[in-house]
mmCIF file of C-alpha atoms and ligand atoms in Angstrom:
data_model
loop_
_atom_site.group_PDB
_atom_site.id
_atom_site.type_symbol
_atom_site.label_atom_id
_atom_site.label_comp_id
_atom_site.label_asym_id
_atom_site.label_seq_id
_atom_site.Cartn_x
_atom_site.Cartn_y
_atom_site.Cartn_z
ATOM 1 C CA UNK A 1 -15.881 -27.288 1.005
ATOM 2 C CA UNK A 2 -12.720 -29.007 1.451
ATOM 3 C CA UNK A 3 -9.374 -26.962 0.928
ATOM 4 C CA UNK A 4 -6.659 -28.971 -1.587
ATOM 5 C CA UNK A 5 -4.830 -26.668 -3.535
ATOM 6 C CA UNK A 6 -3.673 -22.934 -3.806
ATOM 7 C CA UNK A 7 -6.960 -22.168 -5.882
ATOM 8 C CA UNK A 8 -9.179 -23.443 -3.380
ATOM 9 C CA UNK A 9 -8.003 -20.957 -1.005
ATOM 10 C CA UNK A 10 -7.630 -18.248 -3.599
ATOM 11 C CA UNK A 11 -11.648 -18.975 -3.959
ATOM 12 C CA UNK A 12 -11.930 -19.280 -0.168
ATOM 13 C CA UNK A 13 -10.263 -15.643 0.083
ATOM 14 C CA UNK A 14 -12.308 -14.349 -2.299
ATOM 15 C CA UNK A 15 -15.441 -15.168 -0.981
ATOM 16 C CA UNK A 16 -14.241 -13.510 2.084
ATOM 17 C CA UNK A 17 -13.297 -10.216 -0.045
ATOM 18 C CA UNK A 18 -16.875 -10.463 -1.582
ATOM 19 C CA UNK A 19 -18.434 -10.231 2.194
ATOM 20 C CA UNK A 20 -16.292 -7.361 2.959
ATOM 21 C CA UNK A 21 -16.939 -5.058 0.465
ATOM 22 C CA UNK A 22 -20.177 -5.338 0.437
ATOM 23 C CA UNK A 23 -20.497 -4.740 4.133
ATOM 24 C CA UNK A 24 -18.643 -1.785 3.646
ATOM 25 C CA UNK A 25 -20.937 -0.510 0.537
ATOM 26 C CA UNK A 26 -23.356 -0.832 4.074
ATOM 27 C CA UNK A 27 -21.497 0.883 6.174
ATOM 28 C CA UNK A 28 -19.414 3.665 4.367
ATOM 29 C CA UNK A 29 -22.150 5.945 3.690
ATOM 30 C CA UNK A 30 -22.656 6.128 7.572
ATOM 31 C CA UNK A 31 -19.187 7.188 7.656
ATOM 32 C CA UNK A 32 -19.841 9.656 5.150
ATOM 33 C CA UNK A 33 -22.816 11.001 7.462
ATOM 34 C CA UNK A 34 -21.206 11.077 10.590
ATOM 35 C CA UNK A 35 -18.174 13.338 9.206
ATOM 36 C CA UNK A 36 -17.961 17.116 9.735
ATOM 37 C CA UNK A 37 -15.223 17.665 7.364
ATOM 38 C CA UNK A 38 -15.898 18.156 4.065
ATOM 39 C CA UNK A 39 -12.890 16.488 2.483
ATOM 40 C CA UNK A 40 -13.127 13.387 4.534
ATOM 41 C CA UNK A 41 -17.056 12.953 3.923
ATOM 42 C CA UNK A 42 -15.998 13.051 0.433
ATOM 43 C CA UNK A 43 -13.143 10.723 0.490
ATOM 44 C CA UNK A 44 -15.566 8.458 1.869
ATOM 45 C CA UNK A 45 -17.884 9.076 -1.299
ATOM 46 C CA UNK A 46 -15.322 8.412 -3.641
ATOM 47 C CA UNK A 47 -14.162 5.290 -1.680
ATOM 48 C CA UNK A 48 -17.828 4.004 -1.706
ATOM 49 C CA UNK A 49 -18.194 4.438 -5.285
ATOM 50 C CA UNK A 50 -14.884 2.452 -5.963
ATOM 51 C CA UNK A 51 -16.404 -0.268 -3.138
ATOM 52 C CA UNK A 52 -19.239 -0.589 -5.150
ATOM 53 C CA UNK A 53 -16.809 -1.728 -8.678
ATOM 54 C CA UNK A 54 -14.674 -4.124 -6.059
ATOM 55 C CA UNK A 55 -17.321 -5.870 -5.272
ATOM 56 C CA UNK A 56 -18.166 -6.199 -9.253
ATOM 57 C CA UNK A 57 -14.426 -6.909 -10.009
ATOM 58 C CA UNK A 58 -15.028 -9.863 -7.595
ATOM 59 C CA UNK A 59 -17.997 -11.011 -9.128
ATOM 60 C CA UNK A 60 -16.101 -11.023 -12.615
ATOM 61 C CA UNK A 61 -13.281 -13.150 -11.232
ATOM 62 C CA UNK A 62 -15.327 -15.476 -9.665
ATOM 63 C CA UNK A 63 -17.304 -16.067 -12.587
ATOM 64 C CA UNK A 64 -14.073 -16.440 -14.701
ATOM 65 C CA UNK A 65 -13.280 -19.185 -12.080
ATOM 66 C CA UNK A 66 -17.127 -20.720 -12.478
ATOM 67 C CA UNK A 67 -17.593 -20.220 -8.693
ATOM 68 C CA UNK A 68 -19.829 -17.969 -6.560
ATOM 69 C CA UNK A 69 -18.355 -15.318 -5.166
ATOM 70 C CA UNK A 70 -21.212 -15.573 -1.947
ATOM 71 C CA UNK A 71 -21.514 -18.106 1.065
ATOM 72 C CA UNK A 72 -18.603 -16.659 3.166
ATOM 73 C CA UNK A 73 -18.825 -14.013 5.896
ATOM 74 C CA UNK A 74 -16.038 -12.287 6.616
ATOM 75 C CA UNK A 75 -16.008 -11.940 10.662
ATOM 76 C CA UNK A 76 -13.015 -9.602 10.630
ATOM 77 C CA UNK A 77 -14.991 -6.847 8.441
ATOM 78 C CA UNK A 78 -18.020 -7.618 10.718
ATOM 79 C CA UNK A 79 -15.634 -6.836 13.747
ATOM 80 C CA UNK A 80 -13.825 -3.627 12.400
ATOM 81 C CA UNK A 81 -17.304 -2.151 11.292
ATOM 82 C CA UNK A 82 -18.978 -2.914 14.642
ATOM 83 C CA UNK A 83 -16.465 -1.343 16.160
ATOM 84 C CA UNK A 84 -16.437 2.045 13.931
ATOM 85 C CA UNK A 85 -20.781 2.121 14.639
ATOM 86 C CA UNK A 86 -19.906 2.100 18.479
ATOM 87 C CA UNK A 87 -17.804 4.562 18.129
ATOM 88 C CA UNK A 88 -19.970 6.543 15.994
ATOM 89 C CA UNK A 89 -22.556 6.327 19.200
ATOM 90 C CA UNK A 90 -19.773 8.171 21.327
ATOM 91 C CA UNK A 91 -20.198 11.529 22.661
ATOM 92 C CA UNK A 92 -17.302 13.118 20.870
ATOM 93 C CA UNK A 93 -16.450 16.427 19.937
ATOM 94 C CA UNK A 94 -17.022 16.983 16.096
ATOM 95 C CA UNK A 95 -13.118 17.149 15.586
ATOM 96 C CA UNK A 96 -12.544 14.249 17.493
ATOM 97 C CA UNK A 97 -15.336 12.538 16.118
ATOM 98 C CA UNK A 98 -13.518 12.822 12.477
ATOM 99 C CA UNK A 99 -10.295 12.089 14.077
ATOM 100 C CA UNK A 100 -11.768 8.592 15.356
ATOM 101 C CA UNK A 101 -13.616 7.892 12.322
ATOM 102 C CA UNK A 102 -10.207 8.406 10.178
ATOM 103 C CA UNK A 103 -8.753 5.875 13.056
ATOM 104 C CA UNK A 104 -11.973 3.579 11.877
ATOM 105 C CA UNK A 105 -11.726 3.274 8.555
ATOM 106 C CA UNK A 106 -7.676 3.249 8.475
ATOM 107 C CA UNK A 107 -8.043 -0.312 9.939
ATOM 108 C CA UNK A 108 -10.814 -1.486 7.270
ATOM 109 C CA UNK A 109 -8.538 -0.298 4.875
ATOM 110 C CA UNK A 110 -5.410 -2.029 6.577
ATOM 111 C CA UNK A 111 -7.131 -4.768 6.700
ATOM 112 C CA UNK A 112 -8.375 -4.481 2.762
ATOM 113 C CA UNK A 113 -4.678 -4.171 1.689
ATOM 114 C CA UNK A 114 -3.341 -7.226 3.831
ATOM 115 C CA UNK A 115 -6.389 -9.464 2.081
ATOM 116 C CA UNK A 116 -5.917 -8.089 -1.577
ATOM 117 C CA UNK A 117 -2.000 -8.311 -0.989
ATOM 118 C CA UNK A 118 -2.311 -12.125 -0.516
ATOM 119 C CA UNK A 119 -5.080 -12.794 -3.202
ATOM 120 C CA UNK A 120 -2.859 -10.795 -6.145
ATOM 121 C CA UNK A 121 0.109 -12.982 -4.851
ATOM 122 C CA UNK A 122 -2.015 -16.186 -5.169
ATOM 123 C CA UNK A 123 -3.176 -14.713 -8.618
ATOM 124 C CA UNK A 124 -0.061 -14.244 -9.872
ATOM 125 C CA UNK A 125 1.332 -17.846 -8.545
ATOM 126 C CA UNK A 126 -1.747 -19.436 -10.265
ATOM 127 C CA UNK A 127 -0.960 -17.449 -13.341
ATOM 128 C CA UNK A 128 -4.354 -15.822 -13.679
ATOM 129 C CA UNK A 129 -3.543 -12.995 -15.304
ATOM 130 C CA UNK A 130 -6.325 -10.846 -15.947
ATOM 131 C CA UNK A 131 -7.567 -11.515 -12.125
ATOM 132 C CA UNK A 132 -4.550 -10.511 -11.036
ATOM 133 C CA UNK A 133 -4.583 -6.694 -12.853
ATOM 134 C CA UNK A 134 -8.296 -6.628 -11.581
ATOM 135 C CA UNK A 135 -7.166 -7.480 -7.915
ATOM 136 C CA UNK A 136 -3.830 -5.266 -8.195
ATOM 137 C CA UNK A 137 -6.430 -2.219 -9.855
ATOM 138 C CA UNK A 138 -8.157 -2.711 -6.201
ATOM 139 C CA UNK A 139 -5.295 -2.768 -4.114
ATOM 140 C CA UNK A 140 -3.733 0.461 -5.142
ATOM 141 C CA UNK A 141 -7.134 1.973 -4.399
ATOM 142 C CA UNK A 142 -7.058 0.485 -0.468
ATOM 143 C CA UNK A 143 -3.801 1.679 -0.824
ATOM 144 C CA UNK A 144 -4.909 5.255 -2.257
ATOM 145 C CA UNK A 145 -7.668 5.526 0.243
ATOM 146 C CA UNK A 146 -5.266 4.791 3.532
ATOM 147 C CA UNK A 147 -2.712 7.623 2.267
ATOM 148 C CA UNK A 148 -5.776 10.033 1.739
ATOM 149 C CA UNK A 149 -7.030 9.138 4.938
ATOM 150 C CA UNK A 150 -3.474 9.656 6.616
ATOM 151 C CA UNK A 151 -3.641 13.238 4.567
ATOM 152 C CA UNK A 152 -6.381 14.104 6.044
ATOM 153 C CA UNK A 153 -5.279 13.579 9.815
ATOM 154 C CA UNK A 154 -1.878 14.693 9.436
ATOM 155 C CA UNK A 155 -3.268 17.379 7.170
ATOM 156 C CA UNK A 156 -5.417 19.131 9.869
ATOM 157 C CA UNK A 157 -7.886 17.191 11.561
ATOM 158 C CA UNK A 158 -5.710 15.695 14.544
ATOM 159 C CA UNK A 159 -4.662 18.911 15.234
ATOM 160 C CA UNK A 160 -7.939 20.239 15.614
ATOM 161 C CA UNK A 161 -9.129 17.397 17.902
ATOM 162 C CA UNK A 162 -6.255 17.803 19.843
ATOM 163 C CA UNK A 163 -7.450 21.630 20.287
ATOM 164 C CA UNK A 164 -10.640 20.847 21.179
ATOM 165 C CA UNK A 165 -9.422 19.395 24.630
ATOM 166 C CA UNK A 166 -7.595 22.735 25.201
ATOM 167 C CA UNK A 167 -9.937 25.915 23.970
ATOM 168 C CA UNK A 168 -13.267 26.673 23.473
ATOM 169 C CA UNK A 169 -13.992 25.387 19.550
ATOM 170 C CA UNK A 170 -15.068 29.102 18.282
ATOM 171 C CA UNK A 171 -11.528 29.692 16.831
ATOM 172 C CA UNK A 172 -12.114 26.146 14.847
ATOM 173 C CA UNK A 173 -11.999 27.858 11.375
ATOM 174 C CA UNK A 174 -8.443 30.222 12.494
ATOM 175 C CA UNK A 175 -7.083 26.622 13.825
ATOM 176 C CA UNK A 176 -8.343 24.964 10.556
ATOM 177 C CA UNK A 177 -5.863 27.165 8.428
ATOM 178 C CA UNK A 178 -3.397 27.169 10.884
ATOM 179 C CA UNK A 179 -3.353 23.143 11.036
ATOM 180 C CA UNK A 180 -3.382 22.809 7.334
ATOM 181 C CA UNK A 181 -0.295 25.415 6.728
ATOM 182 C CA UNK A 182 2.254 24.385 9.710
ATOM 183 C CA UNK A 183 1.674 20.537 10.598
ATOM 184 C CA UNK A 184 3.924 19.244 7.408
ATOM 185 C CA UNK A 185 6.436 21.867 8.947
ATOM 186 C CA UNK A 186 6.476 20.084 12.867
ATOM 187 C CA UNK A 187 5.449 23.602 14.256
ATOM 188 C CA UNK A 188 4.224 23.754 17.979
ATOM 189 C CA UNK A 189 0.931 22.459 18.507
ATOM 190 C CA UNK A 190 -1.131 24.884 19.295
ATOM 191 C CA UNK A 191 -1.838 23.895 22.700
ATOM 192 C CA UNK A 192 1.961 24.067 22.935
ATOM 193 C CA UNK A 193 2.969 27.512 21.718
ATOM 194 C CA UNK A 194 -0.270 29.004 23.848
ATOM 195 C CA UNK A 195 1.547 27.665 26.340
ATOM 196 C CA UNK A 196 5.247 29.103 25.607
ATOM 197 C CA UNK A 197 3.083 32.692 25.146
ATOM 198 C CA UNK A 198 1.725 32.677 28.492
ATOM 199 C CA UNK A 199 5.158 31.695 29.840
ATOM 200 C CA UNK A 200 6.546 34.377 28.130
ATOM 201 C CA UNK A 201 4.283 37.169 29.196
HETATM 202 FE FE1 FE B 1 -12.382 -2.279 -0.737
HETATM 203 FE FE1 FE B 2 -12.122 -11.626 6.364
HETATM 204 ZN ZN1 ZN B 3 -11.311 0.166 1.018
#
């Protein structure tokens, strides 16, 4: 298929949207799986169910358009979830296995919001209008699914990976509550005011 005009390589990018959503309708329930936290393995729920109407807001377009939304592969989605399985084969703490998996999907999802980004723009060049509010609904979710994700981290679950290197994980569940009330706040690490106690005593 030869590339001519703006449309061509909306069609082109959309084809290569198609591919990555639905590798990720494959891959996000192993996310889901491999998670320890709660809240994460349901972000990843709720992110799969919104996959799953992407990939049908696609289809819609494309069919809008009289094209098929198939016969692409996207090799960056193929990359990014190749390297979230390896990872998932690491010997990793179950903190810092959530941690890493957060780390994971934050780059599908960067990588979601830079693709959708340029498709809405060509959408809204090419004056498609009612592509464009399906792409834009999509984009605010990739959007909405990175700042959960970043939540989550920042929200507790770095913290606790970054304990795991220090103590024994028994106290997980104090640290949990800890994490969750003092990280917004810049408090000491853990690891850090442990180590300002013992100085002290
Ligand atoms: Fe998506
Ligand atoms: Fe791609
Ligand atoms: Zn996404």
């Amino acid at each position: 298929m030869s590339l001519e005009t703006l449309q061509d390589l909306l069609v082109h990018e959309l084809k290569d949207l198609y591919s990555a959503e639905r590798q990720l309708v494959q891959a996000l329930p192993k996310m889901a799986k491999a998670a320890s936290s709660d809240e994460l393995r349901a972000a990843f729920e709720n992110h799969l169910a919104q996959t799953e109407e992407q990939v049908t807001r696609i289809e819609t377009i494309m069919e809008s358009f009289g094209e098929s939304p198939k016969g692409q592969k996207c090799a960056g989605m193929e990359g990014l979830v190749e390297e979230g399985k390896n990872f998932l084969k690491e010997d990793a703490d179950t903190d810092v296995m959530d941690a890493g998996i957060i780390a994971a999907a934050q780059k599908v999802e960067h990588y979601e919001i830079a693709s959708y980004g340029t498709v809405c723009e060509y959408a809204r060049i090419l004056g498609h209008t009612e592509a464009l509010q399906l792409l834009e609904q999509t984009l605010e979710e990739e959007k909405s699914a990175d700042e959960l994700l970043s939540k989550l981290a920042e929200g507790g679950i770095n913290a606790l990976a970054e304990r795991d290197g220090n103590e024994d994980s028994e106290d997980d569940e104090e640290v949990k509550g800890e994490a969750k009330a003092t990280t917004r706040r810049n408090a000491p690490k853990p690891r850090a005011r442990s180590r300002a106690t013992k100085a002290r005593n």
